[in-house]
Short mmCIF file of C-alpha atoms in Angstrom, two decimals:
data_model
loop_
_atom_site.label_atom_id
_atom_site.label_comp_id
_atom_site.label_asym_id
_atom_site.label_seq_id
_atom_site.Cartn_x
_atom_site.Cartn_y
_atom_site.Cartn_z
CA UNK A 12 31.31 -56.47 -46.98
CA UNK A 13 27.56 -55.83 -45.91
CA UNK A 14 26.43 -59.28 -43.68
CA UNK A 15 22.79 -59.42 -42.42
CA UNK A 16 23.38 -59.59 -38.88
CA UNK A 17 19.53 -60.24 -37.65
CA UNK A 18 16.33 -60.26 -39.02
CA UNK A 19 12.78 -60.62 -38.36
CA UNK A 20 9.31 -60.63 -39.50
CA UNK A 21 9.47 -56.49 -40.20
CA UNK A 22 12.45 -55.33 -39.15
CA UNK A 23 16.59 -56.14 -40.07
CA UNK A 24 20.33 -55.66 -38.62
CA UNK A 25 23.01 -55.12 -41.74
CA UNK A 26 26.88 -54.85 -40.10
CA UNK A 27 28.37 -52.96 -42.47
CA UNK A 28 32.36 -54.37 -42.62
CA UNK A 29 34.56 -50.71 -43.13
CA UNK A 30 37.84 -51.61 -42.31
CA UNK A 31 39.44 -49.72 -39.20
CA UNK A 32 35.44 -48.96 -38.51
CA UNK A 33 33.94 -49.09 -35.63
CA UNK A 34 30.80 -47.99 -33.77
CA UNK A 35 31.08 -45.32 -36.37
CA UNK A 36 31.28 -44.99 -39.98
CA UNK A 37 34.53 -42.27 -40.78
CA UNK A 38 31.75 -41.27 -43.76
CA UNK A 39 28.71 -40.69 -43.46
CA UNK A 40 26.94 -43.60 -46.56
CA UNK A 41 23.76 -43.57 -48.92
CA UNK A 42 21.42 -46.56 -48.89
CA UNK A 43 18.25 -47.78 -50.94
CA UNK A 44 16.19 -50.56 -50.04
CA UNK A 45 14.35 -52.50 -52.18
CA UNK A 46 12.18 -55.56 -52.82
CA UNK A 47 12.14 -56.97 -56.42
CA UNK A 48 9.47 -58.12 -57.65
CA UNK A 49 6.78 -56.54 -55.76
CA UNK A 50 4.81 -53.09 -55.28
CA UNK A 51 7.05 -51.72 -52.42
CA UNK A 52 8.42 -48.50 -52.81
CA UNK A 53 12.45 -48.54 -52.71
CA UNK A 54 13.18 -46.77 -49.59
CA UNK A 55 16.31 -44.35 -48.63
CA UNK A 56 18.34 -43.18 -46.06
CA UNK A 57 22.09 -42.60 -45.35
CA UNK A 58 24.07 -44.91 -42.73
CA UNK A 59 25.80 -43.06 -40.32
CA UNK A 60 27.20 -46.48 -38.38
CA UNK A 61 28.31 -49.38 -39.05
CA UNK A 62 25.07 -51.15 -37.70
CA UNK A 63 22.62 -49.99 -39.90
CA UNK A 64 18.74 -50.84 -38.73
CA UNK A 65 15.83 -51.06 -40.81
CA UNK A 66 12.71 -51.26 -39.65
CA UNK A 67 8.96 -51.46 -41.17
CA UNK A 68 8.82 -54.39 -43.61
CA UNK A 69 7.28 -56.57 -45.21
CA UNK A 70 7.57 -60.61 -43.92
CA UNK A 71 8.42 -63.15 -46.36
CA UNK A 72 10.06 -60.75 -48.97
CA UNK A 73 13.18 -61.35 -50.91
CA UNK A 74 15.14 -57.29 -50.44
CA UNK A 75 18.03 -55.76 -52.04
CA UNK A 76 20.10 -53.26 -49.96
CA UNK A 77 22.48 -51.45 -51.79
CA UNK A 78 24.66 -49.12 -50.50
CA UNK A 79 27.44 -46.39 -51.99
CA UNK A 80 31.44 -48.52 -51.29
CA UNK A 81 29.77 -51.92 -51.10
CA UNK A 82 28.53 -55.14 -52.67
CA UNK A 83 24.81 -55.85 -53.18
CA UNK A 84 22.75 -57.48 -50.26
CA UNK A 85 19.80 -59.67 -50.72
CA UNK A 86 18.06 -60.98 -47.50
CA UNK A 87 14.80 -62.45 -46.27
CA UNK A 88 12.50 -61.40 -43.70
CA UNK A 89 11.32 -64.28 -41.96
CA UNK A 90 6.95 -65.23 -41.47
CA UNK A 91 4.63 -64.39 -39.40
CA UNK A 92 1.81 -65.44 -38.49
CA UNK A 93 0.03 -62.54 -38.32
CA UNK A 94 -0.08 -58.80 -36.89
CA UNK A 95 -2.42 -57.79 -33.61
CA UNK A 96 -2.58 -53.62 -32.71
CA UNK A 97 -4.44 -54.51 -29.67
CA UNK A 98 -7.83 -51.77 -29.57
CA UNK A 99 -8.55 -50.80 -26.00
CA UNK A 100 -4.99 -49.38 -24.75
CA UNK A 101 -5.36 -46.06 -23.50
CA UNK A 102 -2.65 -43.49 -23.82
CA UNK A 103 -0.89 -40.50 -21.56
CA UNK A 104 -2.65 -41.34 -18.59
CA UNK A 105 -0.14 -44.05 -15.38
CA UNK A 106 -3.70 -45.00 -13.76
CA UNK A 107 -5.23 -46.47 -17.02
CA UNK A 108 -1.48 -49.18 -16.07
CA UNK A 109 -4.36 -51.67 -14.20
CA UNK A 110 -5.98 -51.82 -17.50
CA UNK A 111 -3.77 -51.40 -20.81
CA UNK A 112 -1.79 -54.73 -18.87
CA UNK A 113 -4.93 -57.08 -18.37
CA UNK A 114 -5.03 -55.36 -22.86
CA UNK A 115 -0.98 -56.68 -23.62
CA UNK A 116 -1.72 -59.77 -21.35
CA UNK A 117 -4.79 -60.84 -22.97
CA UNK A 118 -3.20 -60.07 -27.09
CA UNK A 119 -0.62 -62.51 -25.83
CA UNK A 120 -2.78 -64.98 -24.91
CA UNK A 121 -4.42 -65.23 -27.37
CA UNK A 122 -1.51 -64.87 -29.95
CA UNK A 123 -0.66 -67.12 -33.04
CA UNK A 124 2.64 -69.28 -32.76
CA UNK A 125 4.73 -66.73 -34.72
CA UNK A 126 2.60 -63.96 -34.43
CA UNK A 127 3.22 -60.07 -33.77
CA UNK A 128 1.68 -57.63 -31.25
CA UNK A 129 2.99 -54.31 -32.28
CA UNK A 130 2.59 -51.62 -29.42
CA UNK A 131 1.95 -48.74 -32.08
CA UNK A 132 2.49 -44.73 -32.02
CA UNK A 133 1.55 -43.43 -28.65
CA UNK A 134 2.61 -42.99 -24.74
CA UNK A 135 0.90 -45.91 -22.80
CA UNK A 136 1.81 -47.15 -19.20
CA UNK A 137 1.44 -50.52 -18.18
CA UNK A 138 1.58 -53.08 -15.08
CA UNK A 139 5.16 -55.59 -16.11
CA UNK A 140 4.65 -58.27 -18.96
CA UNK A 141 5.02 -61.68 -19.27
CA UNK A 142 6.39 -62.30 -23.21
CA UNK A 143 6.27 -65.52 -24.53
CA UNK A 144 8.06 -67.75 -26.36
CA UNK A 145 7.03 -68.16 -30.45
CA UNK A 146 5.98 -65.03 -30.95
CA UNK A 147 7.54 -61.79 -32.10
CA UNK A 148 7.15 -58.48 -29.72
CA UNK A 149 7.90 -55.14 -31.79
CA UNK A 150 8.18 -50.97 -31.09
CA UNK A 151 6.72 -49.00 -33.47
CA UNK A 152 8.18 -45.97 -34.46
CA UNK A 153 6.83 -43.02 -32.11
CA UNK A 154 5.21 -46.03 -29.09
CA UNK A 155 6.81 -45.54 -26.04
CA UNK A 156 5.70 -48.17 -22.83
CA UNK A 157 6.59 -46.99 -19.52
CA UNK A 158 6.07 -48.84 -16.61
CA UNK A 159 3.74 -46.09 -13.55
CA UNK A 160 5.42 -44.87 -10.50
CA UNK A 161 3.54 -47.16 -7.97
CA UNK A 162 4.00 -50.39 -7.15
CA UNK A 163 0.94 -50.91 -6.05
CA UNK A 164 0.23 -54.67 -7.15
CA UNK A 165 3.45 -55.01 -9.40
CA UNK A 166 4.26 -59.18 -9.37
CA UNK A 167 7.77 -60.12 -7.60
CA UNK A 168 9.55 -63.78 -8.85
CA UNK A 169 10.63 -65.55 -6.05
CA UNK A 170 13.95 -66.71 -6.17
CA UNK A 171 12.90 -70.61 -6.89
CA UNK A 172 10.83 -71.81 -9.20
CA UNK A 173 8.36 -75.19 -8.32
CA UNK A 174 11.85 -77.13 -8.88
CA UNK A 175 13.93 -75.01 -7.24
CA UNK A 176 16.02 -73.13 -10.11
CA UNK A 177 16.88 -69.77 -9.66
CA UNK A 178 13.82 -67.72 -10.80
CA UNK A 179 13.96 -63.72 -8.70
CA UNK A 180 17.90 -62.83 -8.23
CA UNK A 181 19.53 -60.01 -7.21
CA UNK A 182 24.01 -60.01 -7.39
CA UNK A 183 24.52 -63.70 -9.16
CA UNK A 184 22.28 -65.09 -5.69
CA UNK A 185 18.96 -66.35 -5.56
CA UNK A 186 15.98 -64.31 -4.17
CA UNK A 187 13.08 -61.90 -4.15
CA UNK A 188 12.57 -59.70 -6.53
CA UNK A 189 10.18 -57.38 -8.07
CA UNK A 190 9.12 -58.54 -12.09
CA UNK A 191 11.31 -56.68 -14.48
CA UNK A 192 8.00 -54.03 -16.95
CA UNK A 193 9.24 -56.18 -19.98
CA UNK A 194 10.47 -60.17 -19.30
CA UNK A 195 10.38 -63.60 -20.19
CA UNK A 196 10.35 -66.86 -18.03
CA UNK A 197 11.36 -70.38 -20.07
CA UNK A 198 10.77 -68.25 -23.49
CA UNK A 199 12.25 -69.56 -27.24
CA UNK A 200 12.37 -68.11 -30.25
CA UNK A 201 11.36 -65.04 -27.90
CA UNK A 202 11.55 -61.15 -30.28
CA UNK A 203 11.49 -57.77 -29.32
CA UNK A 204 12.03 -55.64 -32.14
CA UNK A 205 11.22 -52.21 -33.42
CA UNK A 206 12.74 -48.54 -33.29
CA UNK A 207 9.68 -47.59 -30.43
CA UNK A 208 11.08 -47.07 -26.46
CA UNK A 209 11.05 -49.29 -23.72
CA UNK A 210 10.73 -46.95 -19.93
CA UNK A 211 11.56 -48.55 -16.71
CA UNK A 212 10.26 -45.68 -14.62
CA UNK A 213 13.37 -45.34 -12.63
CA UNK A 214 12.47 -41.70 -12.81
CA UNK A 215 9.58 -41.84 -11.03
CA UNK A 216 8.31 -43.40 -7.87
CA UNK A 217 11.59 -44.57 -5.86
CA UNK A 218 13.09 -47.00 -7.01
CA UNK A 219 16.67 -45.26 -6.79
CA UNK A 220 16.43 -44.63 -3.19
CA UNK A 221 16.99 -47.97 -1.88
CA UNK A 222 19.30 -49.30 -4.36
CA UNK A 223 20.08 -52.19 -1.82
CA UNK A 224 17.57 -52.66 -0.05
CA UNK A 225 13.77 -54.35 -0.28
CA UNK A 226 10.61 -53.30 -0.22
CA UNK A 227 7.55 -55.42 0.81
CA UNK A 228 10.13 -58.79 0.17
CA UNK A 229 11.01 -57.57 -3.35
CA UNK A 230 14.62 -56.08 -4.36
CA UNK A 231 13.86 -54.00 -7.12
CA UNK A 232 13.64 -55.14 -11.11
CA UNK A 233 15.06 -54.84 -13.97
CA UNK A 234 14.79 -52.88 -16.76
CA UNK A 235 13.98 -57.19 -19.18
CA UNK A 236 14.42 -59.88 -17.27
CA UNK A 237 14.48 -62.76 -19.34
CA UNK A 238 15.76 -66.39 -17.80
CA UNK A 239 15.92 -68.83 -18.53
CA UNK A 240 15.54 -67.96 -22.29
CA UNK A 241 17.17 -69.51 -26.02
CA UNK A 242 16.37 -68.31 -29.23
CA UNK A 243 16.20 -64.17 -28.33
CA UNK A 244 16.74 -61.21 -30.66
CA UNK A 245 16.13 -58.20 -29.28
CA UNK A 246 16.54 -55.07 -32.03
CA UNK A 247 16.41 -52.19 -32.63
CA UNK A 248 14.80 -50.12 -29.95
CA UNK A 249 15.41 -47.89 -27.42
CA UNK A 250 15.05 -48.98 -23.55
CA UNK A 251 15.50 -46.14 -19.98
CA UNK A 252 14.59 -45.66 -16.98
CA UNK A 253 15.60 -49.48 -15.72
CA UNK A 254 14.87 -49.49 -11.83
CA UNK A 255 18.03 -51.50 -11.63
CA UNK A 256 20.41 -53.28 -14.31
CA UNK A 257 18.63 -52.20 -17.56
CA UNK A 258 18.68 -55.40 -19.19
CA UNK A 259 19.10 -58.19 -17.41
CA UNK A 260 19.48 -62.49 -19.41
CA UNK A 261 20.05 -64.92 -16.90
CA UNK A 262 20.25 -68.90 -18.25
CA UNK A 263 19.91 -67.27 -21.55
CA UNK A 264 21.51 -69.30 -24.24
CA UNK A 265 21.39 -68.42 -27.71
CA UNK A 266 20.49 -64.59 -27.77
CA UNK A 267 21.36 -62.16 -30.27
CA UNK A 268 20.44 -58.20 -29.35
CA UNK A 269 21.77 -54.94 -32.28
CA UNK A 270 20.60 -51.87 -32.59
CA UNK A 271 19.72 -50.31 -28.77
CA UNK A 272 19.97 -48.02 -27.36
CA UNK A 273 20.62 -48.12 -23.62
CA UNK A 274 19.84 -45.17 -20.89
CA UNK A 275 19.99 -44.05 -17.57
CA UNK A 276 21.47 -40.84 -16.42
CA UNK A 277 25.03 -40.68 -14.87
CA UNK A 278 23.73 -40.43 -10.86
CA UNK A 279 21.20 -43.70 -11.36
CA UNK A 280 23.07 -46.77 -8.67
CA UNK A 281 22.82 -50.00 -10.41
CA UNK A 282 21.54 -48.97 -13.86
CA UNK A 283 24.27 -52.00 -15.89
CA UNK A 284 23.62 -51.77 -19.41
CA UNK A 285 23.15 -55.27 -20.07
CA UNK A 286 24.47 -58.32 -17.59
CA UNK A 287 24.50 -61.41 -18.92
CA UNK A 288 24.40 -64.23 -16.53
CA UNK A 289 25.29 -67.38 -16.35
CA UNK A 290 24.34 -67.61 -20.31
CA UNK A 291 25.57 -69.32 -23.10
CA UNK A 292 26.67 -67.88 -27.00
CA UNK A 293 25.32 -63.65 -26.74
CA UNK A 294 26.27 -61.75 -29.63
CA UNK A 295 26.09 -57.97 -28.31
CA UNK A 296 26.31 -55.29 -32.06
CA UNK A 297 26.27 -51.77 -32.85
CA UNK A 298 23.92 -50.58 -29.37
CA UNK A 299 24.85 -47.72 -28.14
CA UNK A 300 24.91 -46.97 -23.85
CA UNK A 301 25.33 -44.11 -21.84
CA UNK A 302 23.99 -44.99 -18.18
CA UNK A 303 24.54 -44.57 -14.49
CA UNK A 304 26.90 -48.04 -13.78
CA UNK A 305 28.46 -50.57 -16.37
CA UNK A 306 27.46 -50.32 -20.03
CA UNK A 307 28.62 -54.49 -19.90
CA UNK A 308 28.93 -56.00 -17.09
CA UNK A 309 29.22 -60.33 -17.37
CA UNK A 310 28.73 -62.55 -15.79
CA UNK A 311 28.61 -66.18 -13.95
CA UNK A 312 26.15 -66.52 -10.22
CA UNK A 313 27.62 -65.58 -6.59
CA UNK A 314 28.37 -68.19 -4.53
CA UNK A 315 26.83 -67.61 -1.27
CA UNK A 316 27.82 -66.73 2.49
CA UNK A 317 27.98 -70.44 3.07
CA UNK A 318 29.78 -71.84 0.33
CA UNK A 319 26.35 -72.67 -2.03
CA UNK A 320 26.51 -73.23 -6.10
CA UNK A 321 24.13 -74.99 -6.61
CA UNK A 322 21.82 -72.30 -8.89
CA UNK A 323 25.42 -71.44 -10.50
CA UNK A 324 26.55 -72.23 -13.62
CA UNK A 325 29.32 -70.73 -16.53
CA UNK A 326 29.06 -67.65 -18.69
CA UNK A 327 30.55 -68.69 -22.75
CA UNK A 328 31.17 -67.60 -25.93
CA UNK A 329 30.04 -63.62 -25.36
CA UNK A 330 31.14 -61.54 -28.32
CA UNK A 331 30.87 -57.85 -27.91
CA UNK A 332 31.36 -55.62 -31.32
CA UNK A 333 30.32 -52.40 -33.05
CA UNK A 334 29.34 -50.83 -29.76
CA UNK A 335 29.75 -46.82 -28.80
CA UNK A 336 30.05 -47.23 -25.15
CA UNK A 337 29.50 -43.31 -23.48
CA UNK A 338 29.50 -42.54 -20.00
CA UNK A 339 29.63 -45.93 -17.16
CA UNK A 340 31.83 -46.94 -15.06
CA UNK A 341 33.15 -49.87 -16.80
CA UNK A 342 32.82 -50.73 -21.07
CA UNK A 343 33.26 -54.11 -20.98
CA UNK A 344 33.41 -55.56 -16.83
CA UNK A 345 32.99 -59.17 -16.33
CA UNK A 346 32.23 -59.88 -12.49
CA UNK A 347 31.95 -59.31 -9.73
CA UNK A 348 29.71 -61.86 -10.04
CA UNK A 349 31.84 -64.71 -11.76
CA UNK A 350 31.80 -68.26 -9.52
CA UNK A 351 30.21 -70.12 -12.02
CA UNK A 352 33.36 -69.50 -14.20
CA UNK A 353 33.16 -66.75 -17.77
CA UNK A 354 35.45 -68.04 -20.54
CA UNK A 355 35.86 -66.91 -24.16
CA UNK A 356 34.57 -63.14 -24.35
CA UNK A 357 35.64 -61.04 -26.97
CA UNK A 358 35.89 -57.69 -27.46
CA UNK A 359 36.29 -55.70 -30.71
CA UNK A 360 36.42 -53.32 -32.90
CA UNK A 361 34.45 -50.82 -30.10
CA UNK A 362 34.68 -47.34 -28.93
CA UNK A 363 34.88 -45.99 -25.40
CA UNK A 364 34.19 -42.33 -23.95
CA UNK A 365 33.64 -40.91 -20.62
CA UNK A 366 33.65 -44.64 -18.74
CA UNK A 367 35.51 -44.94 -15.89
CA UNK A 368 37.55 -47.46 -16.97
CA UNK A 369 37.56 -50.10 -20.24
CA UNK A 370 38.12 -53.48 -19.87
CA UNK A 371 37.91 -54.22 -16.71
CA UNK A 372 38.11 -57.08 -13.89
CA UNK A 373 36.28 -58.12 -10.91
CA UNK A 374 37.09 -60.50 -8.43
CA UNK A 375 37.64 -61.35 -4.17
CA UNK A 376 37.70 -64.26 -2.19
CA UNK A 377 35.28 -66.11 -2.11
CA UNK A 378 34.27 -65.97 -5.17
CA UNK A 379 35.50 -69.33 -6.48
CA UNK A 380 35.91 -69.59 -10.26
CA UNK A 381 37.67 -68.98 -12.91
CA UNK A 382 38.19 -65.72 -16.08
CA UNK A 383 39.81 -67.25 -18.66
CA UNK A 384 40.35 -66.92 -22.78
CA UNK A 385 39.21 -63.06 -22.94
CA UNK A 386 40.35 -61.43 -26.28
CA UNK A 387 39.74 -57.07 -26.02
CA UNK A 388 41.05 -55.76 -29.40
CA UNK A 389 40.73 -52.79 -32.07
CA UNK A 390 39.21 -50.46 -28.87
CA UNK A 391 39.75 -46.66 -29.39
CA UNK A 392 39.20 -45.03 -25.72
CA UNK A 393 38.88 -41.34 -24.78
CA UNK A 394 38.97 -39.51 -21.70
CA UNK A 395 38.77 -43.05 -19.47
CA UNK A 396 39.93 -42.68 -15.76
CA UNK A 397 41.62 -46.32 -16.08
CA UNK A 398 42.30 -48.37 -19.17
CA UNK A 399 42.39 -51.42 -18.13
CA UNK A 400 42.21 -53.25 -15.22
CA UNK A 401 42.09 -56.56 -13.07
CA UNK A 402 41.49 -56.58 -9.59
CA UNK A 403 41.52 -59.56 -7.43
CA UNK A 404 40.82 -57.55 -3.84
CA UNK A 405 37.46 -56.04 -4.96
CA UNK A 406 35.38 -54.57 -2.18
CA UNK A 407 32.80 -56.22 -2.34
CA UNK A 408 30.06 -56.84 0.19
CA UNK A 409 29.73 -56.39 3.30
CA UNK A 410 32.57 -58.38 4.74
CA UNK A 411 34.36 -57.13 1.44
CA UNK A 412 37.08 -54.69 3.40
CA UNK A 413 37.82 -57.44 5.76
CA UNK A 414 41.97 -59.05 6.82
CA UNK A 415 40.90 -61.86 4.20
CA UNK A 416 39.56 -60.80 1.39
CA UNK A 417 42.43 -58.06 1.55
CA UNK A 418 45.57 -59.00 3.10
CA UNK A 419 48.08 -60.12 0.53
CA UNK A 420 49.13 -62.78 3.03
CA UNK A 421 49.34 -65.62 0.85
CA UNK A 422 45.74 -67.29 1.61
CA UNK A 423 44.82 -71.14 1.10
CA UNK A 424 43.34 -72.45 -2.19
CA UNK A 425 40.03 -73.61 -2.27
CA UNK A 426 36.28 -73.27 -3.56
CA UNK A 427 36.46 -70.00 -2.87
CA UNK A 428 39.77 -69.15 -4.59
CA UNK A 429 38.79 -67.34 -7.59
CA UNK A 430 41.81 -67.98 -11.23
CA UNK A 431 42.63 -65.52 -13.66
CA UNK A 432 44.35 -66.61 -16.71
CA UNK A 433 44.62 -66.33 -20.33
CA UNK A 434 43.83 -62.32 -21.21
CA UNK A 435 45.05 -60.95 -25.13
CA UNK A 436 45.09 -56.96 -25.25
CA UNK A 437 45.52 -55.66 -28.28
CA UNK A 438 45.41 -52.97 -30.50
CA UNK A 439 44.14 -50.14 -27.39
CA UNK A 440 44.58 -46.18 -28.19
CA UNK A 441 44.13 -44.13 -25.58
CA UNK A 442 43.48 -40.38 -25.65
CA UNK A 443 42.91 -38.23 -22.72
CA UNK A 444 43.29 -40.90 -20.13
CA UNK A 445 44.05 -39.83 -16.14
CA UNK A 446 44.59 -43.09 -13.83
CA UNK A 447 46.86 -45.69 -15.43
CA UNK A 448 47.27 -47.79 -18.53
CA UNK A 449 46.70 -51.01 -16.99
CA UNK A 450 46.55 -51.90 -13.61
CA UNK A 451 46.57 -56.27 -12.41
CA UNK A 452 46.58 -56.65 -8.84
CA UNK A 453 45.74 -60.65 -8.16
CA UNK A 454 46.11 -63.01 -5.31
CA UNK A 455 49.29 -63.99 -4.12
CA UNK A 456 47.85 -67.39 -4.09
CA UNK A 457 46.42 -67.87 -7.47
CA UNK A 458 47.96 -64.96 -9.81
CA UNK A 459 47.10 -63.84 -12.57
CA UNK A 460 48.59 -65.31 -15.49
CA UNK A 461 48.94 -64.77 -18.90
CA UNK A 462 48.73 -62.16 -19.87
CA UNK A 463 48.99 -60.22 -22.72
CA UNK A 464 49.40 -56.11 -23.85
CA UNK A 465 50.86 -55.35 -27.41
CA UNK A 466 50.09 -52.34 -29.83
CA UNK A 467 48.79 -50.52 -27.15
CA UNK A 468 49.45 -46.47 -27.62
CA UNK A 469 48.57 -43.51 -24.90
CA UNK A 470 48.38 -40.73 -27.11
CA UNK A 471 47.39 -38.29 -24.20
CA UNK A 472 47.20 -37.52 -20.69
CA UNK A 473 44.06 -35.72 -19.05
CA UNK A 474 46.06 -33.10 -17.98
CA UNK A 475 43.32 -31.63 -15.26
CA UNK A 476 42.45 -34.91 -14.06
CA UNK A 477 42.85 -35.75 -9.99
CA UNK A 478 45.31 -38.95 -8.67
CA UNK A 479 42.77 -41.65 -7.55
CA UNK A 480 43.83 -45.06 -6.67
CA UNK A 481 43.31 -47.23 -10.26
CA UNK A 482 41.71 -50.09 -8.97
CA UNK A 483 38.52 -50.80 -6.21
CA UNK A 484 40.91 -52.64 -3.12
CA UNK A 485 42.48 -51.45 0.55
CA UNK A 486 45.51 -50.10 0.49
CA UNK A 487 46.42 -48.46 -2.97
CA UNK A 488 48.03 -45.67 -3.71
CA UNK A 489 46.44 -43.11 -5.14
CA UNK A 490 47.62 -42.94 -9.07
CA UNK A 491 48.37 -39.73 -12.20
CA UNK A 492 48.74 -40.96 -16.01
CA UNK A 493 50.89 -43.90 -14.94
CA UNK A 494 51.34 -47.01 -17.73
CA UNK A 495 51.47 -50.40 -16.97
CA UNK A 496 51.73 -51.41 -13.55
CA UNK A 497 51.66 -55.59 -11.92
CA UNK A 498 51.72 -57.10 -8.42
CA UNK A 499 50.81 -60.90 -8.43
CA UNK A 500 50.83 -61.80 -11.87
CA UNK A 501 52.05 -62.53 -15.23
CA UNK A 502 51.91 -60.31 -17.63
CA UNK A 503 53.85 -60.19 -21.13
CA UNK A 504 54.93 -56.48 -23.36
CA UNK A 505 54.45 -56.59 -26.98
CA UNK A 506 54.66 -52.66 -28.47
CA UNK A 507 53.33 -50.45 -25.71
CA UNK A 508 54.14 -47.29 -25.88
CA UNK A 509 53.23 -43.11 -24.20
CA UNK A 510 52.71 -40.80 -25.25
CA UNK A 511 56.07 -39.46 -26.65
CA UNK A 512 55.81 -43.21 -28.57
CA UNK A 513 58.40 -44.57 -25.85
CA UNK A 514 58.33 -47.81 -24.47
CA UNK A 515 56.31 -48.56 -22.22
CA UNK A 516 58.01 -51.68 -19.40
CA UNK A 517 56.00 -53.04 -16.44
CA UNK A 518 56.25 -51.75 -12.85
CA UNK A 519 57.09 -54.82 -11.06
CA UNK A 520 55.06 -54.57 -7.56
CA UNK A 521 53.94 -50.88 -7.21
CA UNK A 522 50.46 -50.76 -5.09
CA UNK A 523 50.98 -51.15 -2.13
CA UNK A 524 50.40 -47.78 -0.03
CA UNK A 525 50.77 -48.79 3.71
CA UNK A 526 51.79 -51.72 5.10
CA UNK A 527 48.83 -54.14 4.31
CA UNK A 528 49.17 -56.45 7.68
CA UNK A 529 48.23 -55.08 10.67
CA UNK A 530 50.97 -54.95 13.55
#
């Protein structure tokens, strides 16, 4: 069947729900779009993906979509408070970035409620642009909005606003950061849509040369930063070359992102694709990733080194569906910033190709919080290193390798103890596996609980794989072509088979490389 999963005034996304389809359809199918009773000409095309993005629609119009093999679908585009194409923008000149930003900011300020600002075809450099509530920012076919290479005059978000709420951030903590090339703070009913391109300029200037540092008292900007926003729709555009995380919704609710293309060079530092942090009710569907770090990293803030936690909120209700992860450190990752708690996450009908890991959970002592009620099903992985991992000894931060973090002795349970339980993995096919099908490493004082794996097939191994530790923790032995391994973890296996269709069993306490305690 056909489902309209997102509709704005001039753009829409429709799911072609076909049995067994993940990101791609097995066979392309023709489609035809009409607006019965109007003079609008019919449009036709060939759908190759499950999520079909439709652009340049008329507002407030009833549309009929016909796709071969499906019953027809009717939907209505939203009303529009007016379409405005800013005049005076200078194309293809980086030195025009400040002037272009002023023109765009004035258009945002004067835009009537539910109006649309459309960037037309061309390459336009602009200093960071702030969007607001009840508006559409539309990127037309052939349009590119590019950040300049220079930081001169670049605005900085403070760590907290006047009321003390987290505003600027870095890896889960309130910190001053440069404003993103496109950003919104406290906006509601905001839409960013269209087939155009946002370019964060990370490959220009020096952004990628100081990945963990500061310049001018601030951390690197995101590509698109949404802070404390509600009812946001991101539809159809491409975004690339973010200075750090590409799309970072922080403290947002009711967020829908469909039909996007998120890109960064494979060697660009910390260029995660999409990182919802302390967010609720998030849908990510039909998104294609190829990035330099995790494709999707679901986060919930980080407890400060002094235990400070007044900025933390949970992340809950995240659905990832019909996405393609072509390259990245992880396909879908939870953590390592998860101190506010992450729950009720579903990942389904996705394809992962060439990611280091498929599903990855990472945390450590000192983080506190919880991860629970995670469902991962109907996923195909090809040429991954370790398909599934949960690691409670992740050696992040400056103290990540200290004895109190990495010791395998039972520690006292307290506010800084992370808890993971309720992980369901089923209907997963893996080909070209390098290191291990699944590795679960829990804390002795807080073992991983209620993990179930069913109908997991390892179809082939990657012959040229080189043994390395499958999780980022101390005292882990290198592995190659291994099955399911667990330590301090309650794992139940259903139907789980290896290359020759023989059952895989759990290897208990298999991870230690050497004695984990100093003599």
